[in-house]
C-alpha positions as a LaTeX table, in Angstrom:
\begin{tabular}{lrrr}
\hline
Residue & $x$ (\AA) & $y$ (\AA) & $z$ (\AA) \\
\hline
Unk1 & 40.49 & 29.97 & $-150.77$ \\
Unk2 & 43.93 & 29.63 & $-149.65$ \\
Unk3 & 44.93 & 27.21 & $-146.82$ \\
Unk4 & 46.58 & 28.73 & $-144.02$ \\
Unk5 & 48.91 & 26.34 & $-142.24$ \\
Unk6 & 47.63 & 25.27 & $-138.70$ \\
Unk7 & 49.94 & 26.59 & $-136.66$ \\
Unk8 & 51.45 & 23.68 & $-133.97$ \\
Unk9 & 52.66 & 24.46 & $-131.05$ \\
Unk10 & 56.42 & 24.91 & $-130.41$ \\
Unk11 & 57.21 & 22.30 & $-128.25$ \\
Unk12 & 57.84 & 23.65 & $-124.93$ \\
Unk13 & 61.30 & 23.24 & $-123.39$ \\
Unk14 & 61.00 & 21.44 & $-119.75$ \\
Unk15 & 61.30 & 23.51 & $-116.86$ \\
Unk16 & 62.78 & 20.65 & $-115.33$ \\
Unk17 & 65.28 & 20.19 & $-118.04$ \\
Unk18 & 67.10 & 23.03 & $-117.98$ \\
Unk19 & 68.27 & 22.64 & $-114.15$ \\
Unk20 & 69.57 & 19.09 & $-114.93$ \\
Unk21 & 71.44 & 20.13 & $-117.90$ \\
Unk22 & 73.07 & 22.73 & $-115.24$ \\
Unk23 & 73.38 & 20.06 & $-112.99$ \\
Unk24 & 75.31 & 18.13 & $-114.89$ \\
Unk25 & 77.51 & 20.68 & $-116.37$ \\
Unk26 & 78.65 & 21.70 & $-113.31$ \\
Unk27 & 79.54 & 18.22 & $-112.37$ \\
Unk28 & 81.43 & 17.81 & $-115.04$ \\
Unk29 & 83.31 & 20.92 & $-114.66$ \\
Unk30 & 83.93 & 19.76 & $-110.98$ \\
Unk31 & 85.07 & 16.59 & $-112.13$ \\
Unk32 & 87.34 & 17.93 & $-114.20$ \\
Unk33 & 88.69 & 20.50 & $-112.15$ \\
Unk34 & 89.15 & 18.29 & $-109.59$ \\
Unk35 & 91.15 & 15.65 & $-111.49$ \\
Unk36 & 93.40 & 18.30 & $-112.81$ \\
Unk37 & 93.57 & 19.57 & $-109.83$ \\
Unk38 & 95.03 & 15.64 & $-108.07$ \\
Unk39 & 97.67 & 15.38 & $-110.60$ \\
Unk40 & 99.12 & 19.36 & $-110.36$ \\
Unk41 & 99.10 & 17.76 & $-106.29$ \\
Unk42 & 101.04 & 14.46 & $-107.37$ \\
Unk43 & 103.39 & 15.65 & $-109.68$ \\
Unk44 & 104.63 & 19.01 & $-108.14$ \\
Unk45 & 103.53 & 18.87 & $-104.40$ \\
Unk46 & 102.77 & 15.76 & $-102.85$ \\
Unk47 & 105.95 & 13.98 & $-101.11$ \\
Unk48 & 106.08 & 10.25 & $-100.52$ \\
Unk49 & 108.22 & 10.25 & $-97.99$ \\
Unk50 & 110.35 & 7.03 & $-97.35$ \\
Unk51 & 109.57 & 3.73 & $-98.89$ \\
Unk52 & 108.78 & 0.65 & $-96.98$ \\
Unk53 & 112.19 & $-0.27$ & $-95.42$ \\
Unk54 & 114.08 & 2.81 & $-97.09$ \\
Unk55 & 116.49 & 3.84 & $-94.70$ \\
Unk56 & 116.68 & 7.57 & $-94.28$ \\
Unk57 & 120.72 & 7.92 & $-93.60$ \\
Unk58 & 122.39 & 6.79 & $-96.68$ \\
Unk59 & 125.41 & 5.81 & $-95.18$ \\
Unk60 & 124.73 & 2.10 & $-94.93$ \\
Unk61 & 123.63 & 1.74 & $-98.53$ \\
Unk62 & 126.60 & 3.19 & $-99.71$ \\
Unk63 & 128.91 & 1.39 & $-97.78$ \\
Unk64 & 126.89 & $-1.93$ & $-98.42$ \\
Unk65 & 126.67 & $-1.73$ & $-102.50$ \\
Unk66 & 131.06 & $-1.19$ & $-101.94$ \\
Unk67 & 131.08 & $-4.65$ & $-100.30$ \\
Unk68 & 128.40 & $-6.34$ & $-101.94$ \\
Unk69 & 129.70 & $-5.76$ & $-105.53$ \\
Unk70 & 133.18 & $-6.87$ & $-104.67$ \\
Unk71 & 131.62 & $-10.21$ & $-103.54$ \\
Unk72 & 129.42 & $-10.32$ & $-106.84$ \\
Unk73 & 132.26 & $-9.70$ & $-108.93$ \\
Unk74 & 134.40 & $-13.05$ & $-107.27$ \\
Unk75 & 131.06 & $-14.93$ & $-107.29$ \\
Unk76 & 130.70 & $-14.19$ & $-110.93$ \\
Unk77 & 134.18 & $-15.25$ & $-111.43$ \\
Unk78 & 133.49 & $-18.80$ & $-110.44$ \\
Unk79 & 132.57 & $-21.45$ & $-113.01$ \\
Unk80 & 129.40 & $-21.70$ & $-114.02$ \\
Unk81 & 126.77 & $-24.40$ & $-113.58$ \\
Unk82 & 126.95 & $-25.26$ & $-117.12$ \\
Unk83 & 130.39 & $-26.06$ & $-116.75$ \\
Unk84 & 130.21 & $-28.56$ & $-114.36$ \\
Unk85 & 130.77 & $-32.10$ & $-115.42$ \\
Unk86 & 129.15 & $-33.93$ & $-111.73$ \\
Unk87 & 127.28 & $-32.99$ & $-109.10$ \\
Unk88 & 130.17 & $-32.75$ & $-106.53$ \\
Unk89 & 132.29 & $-30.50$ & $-108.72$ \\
Unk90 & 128.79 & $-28.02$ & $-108.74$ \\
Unk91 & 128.34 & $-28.33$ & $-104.89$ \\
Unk92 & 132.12 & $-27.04$ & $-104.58$ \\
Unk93 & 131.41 & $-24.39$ & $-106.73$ \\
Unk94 & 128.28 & $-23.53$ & $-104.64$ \\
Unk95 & 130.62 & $-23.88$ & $-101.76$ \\
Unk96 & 133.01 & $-21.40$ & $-102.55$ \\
Unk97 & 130.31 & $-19.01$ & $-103.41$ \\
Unk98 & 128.59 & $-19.63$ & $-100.13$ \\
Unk99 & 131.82 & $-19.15$ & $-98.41$ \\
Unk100 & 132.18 & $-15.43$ & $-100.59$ \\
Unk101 & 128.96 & $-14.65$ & $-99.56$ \\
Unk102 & 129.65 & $-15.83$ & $-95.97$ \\
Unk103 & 132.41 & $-12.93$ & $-95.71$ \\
Unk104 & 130.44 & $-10.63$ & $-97.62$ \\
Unk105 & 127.62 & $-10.64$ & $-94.70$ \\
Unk106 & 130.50 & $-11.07$ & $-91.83$ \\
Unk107 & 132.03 & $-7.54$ & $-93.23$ \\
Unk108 & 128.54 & $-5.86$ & $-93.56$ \\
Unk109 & 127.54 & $-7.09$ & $-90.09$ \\
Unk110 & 130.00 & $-3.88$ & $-88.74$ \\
Unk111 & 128.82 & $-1.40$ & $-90.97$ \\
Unk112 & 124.67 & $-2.10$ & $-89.66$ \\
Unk113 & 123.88 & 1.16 & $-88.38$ \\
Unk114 & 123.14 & 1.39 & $-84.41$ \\
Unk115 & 120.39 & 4.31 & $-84.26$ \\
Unk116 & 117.92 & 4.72 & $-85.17$ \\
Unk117 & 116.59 & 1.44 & $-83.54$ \\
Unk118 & 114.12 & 1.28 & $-87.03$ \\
Unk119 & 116.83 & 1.32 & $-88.75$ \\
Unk120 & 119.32 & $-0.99$ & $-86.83$ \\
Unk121 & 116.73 & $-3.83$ & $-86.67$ \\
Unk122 & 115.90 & $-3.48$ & $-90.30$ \\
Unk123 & 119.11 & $-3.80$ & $-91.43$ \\
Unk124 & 120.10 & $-6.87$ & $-88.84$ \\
Unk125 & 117.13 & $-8.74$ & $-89.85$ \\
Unk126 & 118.18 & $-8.32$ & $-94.02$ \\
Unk127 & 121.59 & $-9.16$ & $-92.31$ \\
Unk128 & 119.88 & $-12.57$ & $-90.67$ \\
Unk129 & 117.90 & $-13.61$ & $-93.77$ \\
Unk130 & 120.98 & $-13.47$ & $-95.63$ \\
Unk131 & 122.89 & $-15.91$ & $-93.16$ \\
Unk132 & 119.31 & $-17.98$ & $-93.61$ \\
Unk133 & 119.64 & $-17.80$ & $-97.00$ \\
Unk134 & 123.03 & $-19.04$ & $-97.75$ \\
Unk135 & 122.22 & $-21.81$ & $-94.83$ \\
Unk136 & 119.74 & $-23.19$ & $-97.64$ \\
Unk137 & 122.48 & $-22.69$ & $-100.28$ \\
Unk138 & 124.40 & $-24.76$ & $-97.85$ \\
Unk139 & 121.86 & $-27.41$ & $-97.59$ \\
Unk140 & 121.45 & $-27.38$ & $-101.55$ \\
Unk141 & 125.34 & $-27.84$ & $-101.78$ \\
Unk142 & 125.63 & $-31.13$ & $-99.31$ \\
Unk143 & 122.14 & $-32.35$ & $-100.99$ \\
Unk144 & 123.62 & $-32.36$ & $-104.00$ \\
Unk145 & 126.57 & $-34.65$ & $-103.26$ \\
Unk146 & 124.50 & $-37.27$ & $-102.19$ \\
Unk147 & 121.77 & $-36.66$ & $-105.33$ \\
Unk148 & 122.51 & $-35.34$ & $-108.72$ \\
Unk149 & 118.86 & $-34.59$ & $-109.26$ \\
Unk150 & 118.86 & $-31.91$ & $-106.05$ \\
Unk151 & 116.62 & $-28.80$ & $-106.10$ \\
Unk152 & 117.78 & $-25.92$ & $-104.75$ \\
Unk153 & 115.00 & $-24.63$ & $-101.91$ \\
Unk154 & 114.43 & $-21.62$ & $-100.35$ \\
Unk155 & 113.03 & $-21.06$ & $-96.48$ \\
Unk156 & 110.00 & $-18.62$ & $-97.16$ \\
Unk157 & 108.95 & $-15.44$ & $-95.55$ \\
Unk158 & 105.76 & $-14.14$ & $-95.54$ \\
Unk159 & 104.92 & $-17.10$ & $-97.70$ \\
Unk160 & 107.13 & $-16.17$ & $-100.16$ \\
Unk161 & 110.86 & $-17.22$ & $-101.08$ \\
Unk162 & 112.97 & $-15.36$ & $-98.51$ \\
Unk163 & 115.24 & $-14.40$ & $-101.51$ \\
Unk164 & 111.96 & $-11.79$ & $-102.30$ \\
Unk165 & 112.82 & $-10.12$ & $-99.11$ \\
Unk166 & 116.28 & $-9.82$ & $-99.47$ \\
Unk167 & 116.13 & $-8.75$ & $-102.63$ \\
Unk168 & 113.44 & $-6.41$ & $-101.88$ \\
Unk169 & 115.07 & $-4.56$ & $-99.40$ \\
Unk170 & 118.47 & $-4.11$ & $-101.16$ \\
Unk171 & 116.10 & $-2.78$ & $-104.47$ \\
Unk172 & 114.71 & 0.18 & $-102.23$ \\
Unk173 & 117.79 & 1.09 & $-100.55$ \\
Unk174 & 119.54 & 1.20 & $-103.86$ \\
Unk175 & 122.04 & $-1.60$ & $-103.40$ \\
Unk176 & 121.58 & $-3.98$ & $-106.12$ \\
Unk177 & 124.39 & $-5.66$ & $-105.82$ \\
Unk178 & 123.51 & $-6.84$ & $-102.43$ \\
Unk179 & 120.63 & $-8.62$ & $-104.10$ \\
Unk180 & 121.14 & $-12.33$ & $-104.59$ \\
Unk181 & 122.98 & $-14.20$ & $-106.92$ \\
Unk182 & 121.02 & $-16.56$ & $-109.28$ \\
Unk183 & 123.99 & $-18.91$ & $-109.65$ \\
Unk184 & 122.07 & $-21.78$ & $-107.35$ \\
Unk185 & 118.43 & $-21.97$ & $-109.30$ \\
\hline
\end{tabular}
């Protein structure tokens, strides 16, 4: 007599399963809609406004990178720290860079903008750090008459180099030659 196969049982599919399956389709298609969704935002709609310390009126700017690239230009002529056979003959150098820089800030000073108030005090206070910073150039230049070995050092702000700051805000209001030199380090 023949066999006849004992028939098992097809394994029933889990009510429960189907639901979660659905579950997690559809949070995958949200997912992905959604992501899509954040970059078509980013890249064609979204508008970041003005950068920290961007100044809206581009007049300043302008005018600035005209001034501050004529003073790069003569502090790039100067001999270079290589060049120098003593320590005096680099602090003169330093000196007549500091004294470049000097007039550079003393013919921006006129061109700060006087409203908006943001705007004025933003630009005085780059206009201040830079008088601080060639103060400490000033300091490294008469420290390094009396000492060969002298280090050139920078006040901070915000517990960083104040150089950072000046250099910072020059960057986002597209003046890079207002940023400063690196003749001194």
């Amino acid at each position: 007599m023949p066999e006849t196969p004992i028939a098992t049982p097809e394994p029933e599919q889990s009510t429960a399963s189907r639901p979660r399956r659905r579950a997690v389709f559809v949070l995958v298609a949200l997912f992905t809609i959604g992501s899509f969704a954040m970059w078509i935002w980013i890249l064609f709609l979204y508008d970041p406004g003005l950068l920290i310390d961007e100044l809206e009126d581009k007049t300043f700017p302008t005018e600035a990178e005209v001034v501050c690239a004529a003073a790069v230009e003569q502090v790039d002529a100067l001999p270079t720290a290589q060049t120098a056979v003593t320590a005096t003959e680099r602090a003169d150098v330093v000196d007549e860079a500091n004294a470049i820089l000097a007039a550079m800030v003393a013919e921006l000073r006129p061109l700060a903008p006087g409203e908006p108030r943001e705007a004025s005090e933003a630009v005085n206070e780059w206009l201040d750090d830079w008088e601080v910073h060639i103060g400490d150039r000033e300091g490294y230049a008469a420290r390094l008459r009396d000492d060969p070995e002298a280090r050139f050092t920078e006040t901070t702000k915000a517990e960083k180099q104040l150089s950072r700051a000046i250099d910072s805000f020059a960057a986002v209001n597209r003046m890079t030659s207002c940023e400063t030199p690196g003749d001194v380090g």
